[in-house]
């Protein structure tokens, strides 16, 4: 039975019991269903605290012809009714007391005394060593109502632009941290008793169990309303049992399909030209590599959006589906249930797609199936776990073996990272020391011709300057991409023309063909003032 029917039944029982009591008390019974939400409220007759105290409320004001009508309950003292009758009689006015149910009384009182909407302070992110801010935020979070604390946490994370919320159990408290622009920041320490509230809300909404003894994955959605506009927030939930309770990580996907656009990723012109050239072909494979949180999914989805035209059929296989895209057939694959991307891929190829995205290539079967698809008239996009393009290519050879037929399948491998972007309004220019200059020269030696590089003897660098609006001096992130275009010289490793196949040899060949490494692209971004060398080294 649904909740509405249960409430309706309870109200029926309450009204029947009240009707029976009215006869015993000698009062006229009034069923307030239908009027407890519509009857105009009569104010300035009884103060709200006195209504609560006496379980009494005015229903209608009196005049010379009509009596003052009051709603009373079985808890209203008889002495109060008699006292009010006497007072009104003394003034020459008539009264009528009608018995209403407790449910009716509560419904009226919610209108006479609506619950106050508590406005909580926005969360501030503490700077390093700033225990006062953490203490202040902890106090706010511990004061938020039990039924609101979980929603408040998600709303604030979205407002701060966080990509993850980490809920971690310590012995005496719960630590809350948020990842903002790729860096984890301490937010608050919650009282241990709030664990049940937070985890209860999380479990019911994302379909995970609070009593599980193994890791779980879940998913939930929440509509966020801000400044009059509403957007849909997708959250991927991962929980794991620890010594003091279940820890959880919530990954936030602020879904806005219009933002999945290659033009918005600020990819350098030459790298963008390579991507456009490869994905414009009707066949071949593009691999995205990088760790979790490096923006692989966003780039892949942006490529899909660029290809999403009426004359192409696009199908994705995902575990789980992170963004719902218009015009694309998206198929969830539950790899924890024994299925593999390879099984799903064989099925969807029978649907005659033009473009297929495989969430991740994890095993030999999926790798071989994807590559076969890419040489038989399909464009295949996928992600792959490796640190660099050369490592990915080497690992792919380990998976599928040396195979001349497959040598032309992989057309482009992209390794990606995200580094925090310096805030232009406050960043500070400085003169680097000689050791830093030597490091930059070493990283940028043997660059291909045509790459724009400042004078390596006189270049300047920038560092972050915090402000009230931008507490760490960084705002947003910059995409750093290493792109290996698989030309004839790279294909020979897959054909078996080279006996010595390992990461360093492949990278050397790719660099000879004009590839910039992740580190080189990152250092060039630092020289342009987009980020810092420290940030590049932290991420790469």
C-alpha angles and dihedrals in degrees: 000000000000124000095255093056092048090052091047091052093049091051091050090054092047093051093048092050091047092050090054092048092051091065091050093048093044093238131129112253121229123193103211096190107125095021103054089080099036110033110106110251118248108220135184094039103088125013114240094243089053090051090056092043096050099031087234135123137177115253102179134001118241130232134180092293104030127056124235105261121211132186113224132177134214086266094059109110113245088221090062092052091049092047093051092046089054094047094050092044090053087056091049093251129127128229136198124194117203123192112234129179124262087246090055092048091051091049091053093045091054085062096042092045110020115193111266116246105234114217110210123202116260115256116258122205113235121234117231111296092007101135093162093068092046089050092049094048090046089054091050093048092047090053096050112108115265094244092048105042096087095047090045091053093051093044092051093046089053091047091052092048092243118170095200141022115208117201108190129180118225124179097266105015145016117254117216118199131171130204110225121179088349098305125104116235129189110240111171148334112234125206110262093240090064089066091084092051096048096042092043091056091044093049096048094048101041097037098242127132124244089208098052118131095202138050117286138193126211142163135216140170131215132187110227118200116199130161091352094305127103126211132179117245118201116203126194110203126205121181131183130182114243136178094278103031141301116325116208136197118197116198112204121214109187096203116215112148092199090063092060092089128127089218090064095053093073092225111180112260098250093048091046090051090054092050093047092048094051098044092047089068118090095229142034138070132276117195124199115199134184142099126291111291096025093117097254093138093049092052093046092048090048089054089049091051090051089053095043102111132139093254095058132069112216124192128180131196110203141172096223117357104241101184129022107225127199115241096013126105106230120192122193115221116198100207091176088066093063098267121124133206087244092062092049093045093055089053097049094047086068088062090067100239123182095206128026127187116200111199094223139344105227106153144033094256094055091043094053094043091049093049092047088052091050093055094045099063105289132113106225123196121188146153125238133186113246136114099237141010092257092050089049093051092047091049092048089055088052089053101046102022128226106316127166091200091058095045095095095042102085108063104167136017118192124191112195140191134172120225126187115263119232113241104247096209094060108021115123127221118223141174111252120224122249094261090057091048090052091049091052092047090050093050093046100044117122094021114169117257118269096041111129108235127167122230103291091210096055107025121134129216133207134227131196121266113197121225135178091263096042107032096187101035092246127101123181126341139273123225113235112195134186109195124195112192105202103230131165092283092055094041091062090072089060093042091057094243090130122058096197105066115170138125099266094051092048091048092049090053092047092050090050086056092055104271118151114214123232090254093051092049089048094049091048089052089052090050089053089054095246094119141349133267089239090057092047091051092045092055102031 
